[in-house]
Amino acid sequence: GYQVIILDELNIALHYDYLPVQEIVEVLANKPRELSIVVTGRGAKPELIAIADTVTEMRLLKHAYEAGVAARVGIEF
């Protein structure tokens, strides 16, 4: 079985109501104890924060775009 699952940018999908937050919370709350699930994206919903074991908020200090580097497929979008 898997030890880690990364749900990249799930918070954005939840922010725009593309997925029902209650269904996601229910699935995450009932995951196997030994499974770690990482959810990324800005603006986590309070319901998700409430059931999370660890919540980290990152903030931008420097970005390549400011130095003229254009956004790249697969990196920024």
GROMACS .gro file of N, CA, C and O in nm:
model
  308
    1GLY      N    1   0.081  -0.120   0.000
    1GLY     CA    2   0.000   0.000   0.000
    1GLY      C    3   0.085   0.125   0.000
    1GLY      O    4   0.207   0.122   0.016
    2TYR      N    5   0.020   0.234  -0.018
    2TYR     CA    6   0.086   0.364  -0.019
    2TYR      C    7   0.111   0.413   0.123
    2TYR      O    8   0.032   0.386   0.213
    3GLN      N    9   0.220   0.487   0.140
    3GLN     CA   10   0.250   0.550   0.270
    3GLN      C   11   0.217   0.699   0.268
    3GLN      O   12   0.182   0.757   0.370
    4VAL      N   13   0.229   0.760   0.148
    4VAL     CA   14   0.204   0.903   0.133
    4VAL      C   15   0.127   0.927   0.004
    4VAL      O   16   0.160   0.871  -0.100
    5ILE      N   17   0.026   1.012   0.012
    5ILE     CA   18  -0.049   1.056  -0.106
    5ILE      C   19  -0.045   1.209  -0.104
    5ILE      O   20  -0.075   1.270  -0.002
    6ILE      N   21  -0.009   1.269  -0.217
    6ILE     CA   22  -0.006   1.415  -0.228
    6ILE      C   23  -0.121   1.460  -0.316
    6ILE      O   24  -0.132   1.419  -0.432
    7LEU      N   25  -0.207   1.541  -0.260
    7LEU     CA   26  -0.322   1.596  -0.333
    7LEU      C   27  -0.288   1.741  -0.367
    7LEU      O   28  -0.328   1.835  -0.299
    8ASP      N   29  -0.211   1.755  -0.475
    8ASP     CA   30  -0.157   1.885  -0.513
    8ASP      C   31  -0.268   1.981  -0.556
    8ASP      O   32  -0.351   1.949  -0.640
    9GLU      N   33  -0.267   2.098  -0.494
    9GLU     CA   34  -0.362   2.207  -0.521
    9GLU      C   35  -0.508   2.171  -0.492
    9GLU      O   36  -0.599   2.233  -0.546
   10LEU      N   37  -0.530   2.074  -0.406
   10LEU     CA   38  -0.668   2.041  -0.368
   10LEU      C   39  -0.737   2.160  -0.303
   10LEU      O   40  -0.857   2.183  -0.325
   11ASN      N   41  -0.664   2.239  -0.226
   11ASN     CA   42  -0.726   2.355  -0.161
   11ASN      C   43  -0.785   2.453  -0.261
   11ASN      O   44  -0.889   2.514  -0.235
   12ILE      N   45  -0.722   2.468  -0.377
   12ILE     CA   46  -0.776   2.557  -0.480
   12ILE      C   47  -0.907   2.501  -0.535
   12ILE      O   48  -1.005   2.575  -0.553
   13ALA      N   49  -0.911   2.371  -0.560
   13ALA     CA   50  -1.034   2.307  -0.609
   13ALA      C   51  -1.147   2.324  -0.509
   13ALA      O   52  -1.262   2.348  -0.547
   14LEU      N   53  -1.115   2.313  -0.381
   14LEU     CA   54  -1.217   2.331  -0.277
   14LEU      C   55  -1.259   2.478  -0.266
   14LEU      O   56  -1.377   2.508  -0.246
   15HIS      N   57  -1.164   2.568  -0.281
   15HIS     CA   58  -1.192   2.711  -0.275
   15HIS      C   59  -1.298   2.752  -0.379
   15HIS      O   60  -1.388   2.830  -0.351
   16TYR      N   61  -1.283   2.698  -0.500
   16TYR     CA   62  -1.377   2.730  -0.608
   16TYR      C   63  -1.498   2.636  -0.613
   16TYR      O   64  -1.575   2.639  -0.708
   17ASP      N   65  -1.513   2.555  -0.509
   17ASP     CA   66  -1.628   2.464  -0.497
   17ASP      C   67  -1.638   2.365  -0.614
   17ASP      O   68  -1.747   2.326  -0.654
   18TYR      N   69  -1.523   2.326  -0.670
   18TYR     CA   70  -1.521   2.223  -0.774
   18TYR      C   71  -1.548   2.085  -0.714
   18TYR      O   72  -1.592   1.994  -0.784
   19LEU      N   73  -1.519   2.071  -0.586
   19LEU     CA   74  -1.542   1.947  -0.513
   19LEU      C   75  -1.614   1.980  -0.382
   19LEU      O   76  -1.591   2.086  -0.324
   20PRO      N   77  -1.698   1.891  -0.334
   20PRO     CA   78  -1.770   1.916  -0.208
   20PRO      C   79  -1.677   1.896  -0.087
   20PRO      O   80  -1.625   1.786  -0.066
   21VAL      N   81  -1.657   2.002  -0.010
   21VAL     CA   82  -1.563   1.997   0.102
   21VAL      C   83  -1.601   1.890   0.203
   21VAL      O   84  -1.514   1.821   0.258
   22GLN      N   85  -1.730   1.870   0.228
   22GLN     CA   86  -1.770   1.770   0.329
   22GLN      C   87  -1.733   1.629   0.287
   22GLN      O   88  -1.693   1.548   0.370
   23GLU      N   89  -1.742   1.598   0.159
   23GLU     CA   90  -1.702   1.465   0.112
   23GLU      C   91  -1.552   1.445   0.127
   23GLU      O   92  -1.506   1.338   0.168
   24ILE      N   93  -1.474   1.547   0.096
   24ILE     CA   94  -1.328   1.540   0.109
   24ILE      C   95  -1.291   1.523   0.256
   24ILE      O   96  -1.207   1.439   0.291
   25VAL      N   97  -1.352   1.601   0.343
   25VAL     CA   98  -1.325   1.591   0.487
   25VAL      C   99  -1.357   1.452   0.538
   25VAL      O  100  -1.279   1.393   0.615
   26GLU      N  101  -1.468   1.396   0.494
   26GLU     CA  102  -1.507   1.262   0.537
   26GLU      C  103  -1.405   1.156   0.494
   26GLU      O  104  -1.366   1.070   0.572
   27VAL      N  105  -1.359   1.165   0.370
   27VAL     CA  106  -1.259   1.070   0.321
   27VAL      C  107  -1.129   1.084   0.400
   27VAL      O  108  -1.070   0.985   0.444
   28LEU      N  109  -1.083   1.208   0.419
   28LEU     CA  110  -0.959   1.230   0.491
   28LEU      C  111  -0.968   1.190   0.637
   28LEU      O  112  -0.873   1.136   0.694
   29ALA      N  113  -1.082   1.213   0.698
   29ALA     CA  114  -1.100   1.177   0.839
   29ALA      C  115  -1.101   1.026   0.860
   29ALA      O  116  -1.070   0.979   0.970
   30ASN      N  117  -1.133   0.951   0.756
   30ASN     CA  118  -1.142   0.806   0.768
   30ASN      C  119  -1.028   0.731   0.700
   30ASN      O  120  -1.038   0.611   0.677
   31LYS      N  121  -0.920   0.800   0.672
   31LYS     CA  122  -0.805   0.736   0.609
   31LYS      C  123  -0.736   0.641   0.707
   31LYS      O  124  -0.751   0.658   0.828
   32PRO      N  125  -0.662   0.545   0.657
   32PRO     CA  126  -0.587   0.458   0.747
   32PRO      C  127  -0.485   0.539   0.830
   32PRO      O  128  -0.425   0.633   0.778
   33ARG      N  129  -0.468   0.503   0.954
   33ARG     CA  130  -0.380   0.577   1.045
   33ARG      C  131  -0.237   0.588   0.992
   33ARG      O  132  -0.171   0.691   1.007
   34GLU      N  133  -0.187   0.482   0.928
   34GLU     CA  134  -0.049   0.481   0.881
   34GLU      C  135  -0.028   0.557   0.749
   34GLU      O  136   0.084   0.575   0.704
   35LEU      N  137  -0.135   0.605   0.687
   35LEU     CA  138  -0.127   0.678   0.561
   35LEU      C  139  -0.116   0.828   0.587
   35LEU      O  140  -0.196   0.885   0.661
   36SER      N  141  -0.015   0.890   0.527
   36SER     CA  142  -0.001   1.036   0.533
   36SER      C  143  -0.056   1.096   0.405
   36SER      O  144  -0.023   1.049   0.296
   37ILE      N  145  -0.138   1.197   0.420
   37ILE     CA  146  -0.193   1.267   0.304
   37ILE      C  147  -0.151   1.413   0.312
   37ILE      O  148  -0.175   1.479   0.413
   38VAL      N  149  -0.089   1.462   0.205
   38VAL     CA  150  -0.043   1.600   0.197
   38VAL      C  151  -0.137   1.673   0.102
   38VAL      O  152  -0.156   1.630  -0.012
   39VAL      N  153  -0.194   1.782   0.149
   39VAL     CA  154  -0.284   1.864   0.067
   39VAL      C  155  -0.214   1.998   0.045
   39VAL      O  156  -0.171   2.061   0.141
   40THR      N  157  -0.204   2.040  -0.081
   40THR     CA  158  -0.138   2.167  -0.109
   40THR      C  159  -0.237   2.268  -0.165
   40THR      O  160  -0.349   2.234  -0.201
   41GLY      N  161  -0.192   2.392  -0.173
   41GLY     CA  162  -0.273   2.500  -0.228
   41GLY      C  163  -0.304   2.603  -0.121
   41GLY      O  164  -0.305   2.574  -0.003
   42ARG      N  165  -0.329   2.722  -0.167
   42ARG     CA  166  -0.358   2.833  -0.075
   42ARG      C  167  -0.501   2.827  -0.025
   42ARG      O  168  -0.588   2.771  -0.088
   43GLY      N  169  -0.522   2.891   0.090
   43GLY     CA  170  -0.657   2.913   0.139
   43GLY      C  171  -0.732   2.789   0.181
   43GLY      O  172  -0.846   2.770   0.141
   44ALA      N  173  -0.670   2.707   0.263
   44ALA     CA  174  -0.738   2.586   0.310
   44ALA      C  175  -0.867   2.623   0.383
   44ALA      O  176  -0.872   2.718   0.460
   45LYS      N  177  -0.970   2.547   0.355
   45LYS     CA  178  -1.100   2.569   0.422
   45LYS      C  179  -1.088   2.533   0.570
   45LYS      O  180  -1.014   2.442   0.606
   46PRO      N  181  -1.160   2.602   0.655
   46PRO     CA  182  -1.155   2.574   0.800
   46PRO      C  183  -1.186   2.428   0.834
   46PRO      O  184  -1.127   2.371   0.926
   47GLU      N  185  -1.276   2.366   0.759
   47GLU     CA  186  -1.311   2.226   0.784
   47GLU      C  187  -1.192   2.134   0.764
   47GLU      O  188  -1.175   2.036   0.837
   48LEU      N  189  -1.110   2.165   0.665
   48LEU     CA  190  -0.992   2.084   0.638
   48LEU      C  191  -0.884   2.108   0.743
   48LEU      O  192  -0.822   2.015   0.791
   49ILE      N  193  -0.867   2.233   0.781
   49ILE     CA  194  -0.770   2.266   0.886
   49ILE      C  195  -0.807   2.196   1.016
   49ILE      O  196  -0.720   2.145   1.087
   50ALA      N  197  -0.935   2.190   1.046
   50ALA     CA  198  -0.981   2.129   1.172
   50ALA      C  199  -0.944   1.982   1.184
   50ALA      O  200  -0.913   1.934   1.293
   51ILE      N  201  -0.942   1.907   1.074
   51ILE     CA  202  -0.913   1.764   1.083
   51ILE      C  203  -0.766   1.731   1.056
   51ILE      O  204  -0.724   1.617   1.072
   52ALA      N  205  -0.689   1.832   1.013
   52ALA     CA  206  -0.548   1.808   0.977
   52ALA      C  207  -0.463   1.784   1.102
   52ALA      O  208  -0.489   1.839   1.208
   53ASP      N  209  -0.359   1.701   1.084
   53ASP     CA  210  -0.261   1.681   1.191
   53ASP      C  211  -0.162   1.796   1.196
   53ASP      O  212  -0.119   1.838   1.303
   54THR      N  213  -0.122   1.844   1.080
   54THR     CA  214  -0.025   1.953   1.068
   54THR      C  215  -0.072   2.049   0.960
   54THR      O  216  -0.116   2.006   0.854
   55VAL      N  217  -0.063   2.179   0.987
   55VAL     CA  218  -0.098   2.280   0.888
   55VAL      C  219   0.019   2.378   0.878
   55VAL      O  220   0.063   2.431   0.980
   56THR      N  221   0.066   2.398   0.756
   56THR     CA  222   0.176   2.492   0.732
   56THR      C  223   0.130   2.594   0.631
   56THR      O  224   0.069   2.559   0.530
   57GLU      N  225   0.161   2.720   0.657
   57GLU     CA  226   0.129   2.825   0.561
   57GLU      C  227   0.259   2.884   0.510
   57GLU      O  228   0.342   2.930   0.588
   58MET      N  229   0.277   2.881   0.379
   58MET     CA  230   0.398   2.935   0.318
   58MET      C  231   0.369   3.075   0.265
   58MET      O  232   0.257   3.104   0.222
   59ARG      N  233   0.471   3.160   0.267
   59ARG     CA  234   0.453   3.292   0.208
   59ARG      C  235   0.572   3.323   0.119
   59ARG      O  236   0.683   3.278   0.143
   60LEU      N  237   0.547   3.396   0.017
   60LEU     CA  238   0.647   3.429  -0.083
   60LEU      C  239   0.748   3.530  -0.029
   60LEU      O  240   0.710   3.633   0.025
   61LEU      N  241   0.875   3.499  -0.044
   61LEU     CA  242   0.982   3.593  -0.011
   61LEU      C  243   1.050   3.645  -0.137
   61LEU      O  244   1.093   3.760  -0.142
   62LYS      N  245   1.058   3.559  -0.237
   62LYS     CA  246   1.123   3.594  -0.362
   62LYS      C  247   1.069   3.502  -0.471
   62LYS      O  248   1.042   3.385  -0.444
   63HIS      N  249   1.051   3.554  -0.593
   63HIS     CA  250   1.002   3.472  -0.701
   63HIS      C  251   1.079   3.505  -0.828
   63HIS      O  252   1.110   3.622  -0.855
   64ALA      N  253   1.109   3.403  -0.907
   64ALA     CA  254   1.184   3.420  -1.031
   64ALA      C  255   1.115   3.518  -1.127
   64ALA      O  256   1.182   3.589  -1.202
   65TYR      N  257   0.984   3.525  -1.123
   65TYR     CA  258   0.909   3.616  -1.210
   65TYR      C  259   0.955   3.760  -1.192
   65TYR      O  260   0.962   3.837  -1.286
   66GLU      N  261   0.989   3.797  -1.068
   66GLU     CA  262   1.035   3.933  -1.039
   66GLU      C  263   1.167   3.964  -1.109
   66GLU      O  264   1.201   4.080  -1.132
   67ALA      N  265   1.244   3.860  -1.145
   67ALA     CA  266   1.371   3.877  -1.215
   67ALA      C  267   1.355   3.857  -1.365
   67ALA      O  268   1.454   3.844  -1.437
   68GLY      N  269   1.230   3.850  -1.413
   68GLY     CA  270   1.205   3.838  -1.556
   68GLY      C  271   1.192   3.696  -1.608
   68GLY      O  272   1.181   3.676  -1.728
   69VAL      N  273   1.192   3.596  -1.520
   69VAL     CA  274   1.176   3.457  -1.564
   69VAL      C  275   1.026   3.430  -1.581
   69VAL      O  276   0.949   3.444  -1.486
   70ALA      N  277   0.987   3.392  -1.702
   70ALA     CA  278   0.845   3.367  -1.731
   70ALA      C  279   0.797   3.239  -1.663
   70ALA      O  280   0.876   3.150  -1.633
   71ALA      N  281   0.667   3.231  -1.638
   71ALA     CA  282   0.606   3.112  -1.581
   71ALA      C  283   0.628   2.993  -1.675
   71ALA      O  284   0.628   3.010  -1.797
   72ARG      N  285   0.650   2.874  -1.616
   72ARG     CA  286   0.680   2.755  -1.694
   72ARG      C  287   0.572   2.649  -1.675
   72ARG      O  288   0.525   2.627  -1.564
   73VAL      N  289   0.536   2.584  -1.784
   73VAL     CA  290   0.439   2.475  -1.780
   73VAL      C  291   0.494   2.365  -1.688
   73VAL      O  292   0.610   2.326  -1.698
   74GLY      N  293   0.413   2.318  -1.596
   74GLY     CA  294   0.453   2.213  -1.505
   74GLY      C  295   0.518   2.263  -1.378
   74GLY      O  296   0.539   2.187  -1.284
   75ILE      N  297   0.550   2.391  -1.373
   75ILE     CA  298   0.609   2.449  -1.253
   75ILE      C  299   0.511   2.548  -1.190
   75ILE      O  300   0.460   2.526  -1.082
   76GLU      N  301   0.485   2.657  -1.258
   76GLU     CA  302   0.391   2.758  -1.204
   76GLU      C  303   0.246   2.730  -1.244
   76GLU      O  304   0.154   2.778  -1.181
   77PHE      N  305   0.227   2.657  -1.353
   77PHE     CA  306   0.090   2.625  -1.394
   77PHE      C  307   0.089   2.495  -1.469
   77PHE      O  308   0.186   2.440  -1.506
   0.00000   0.00000   0.00000
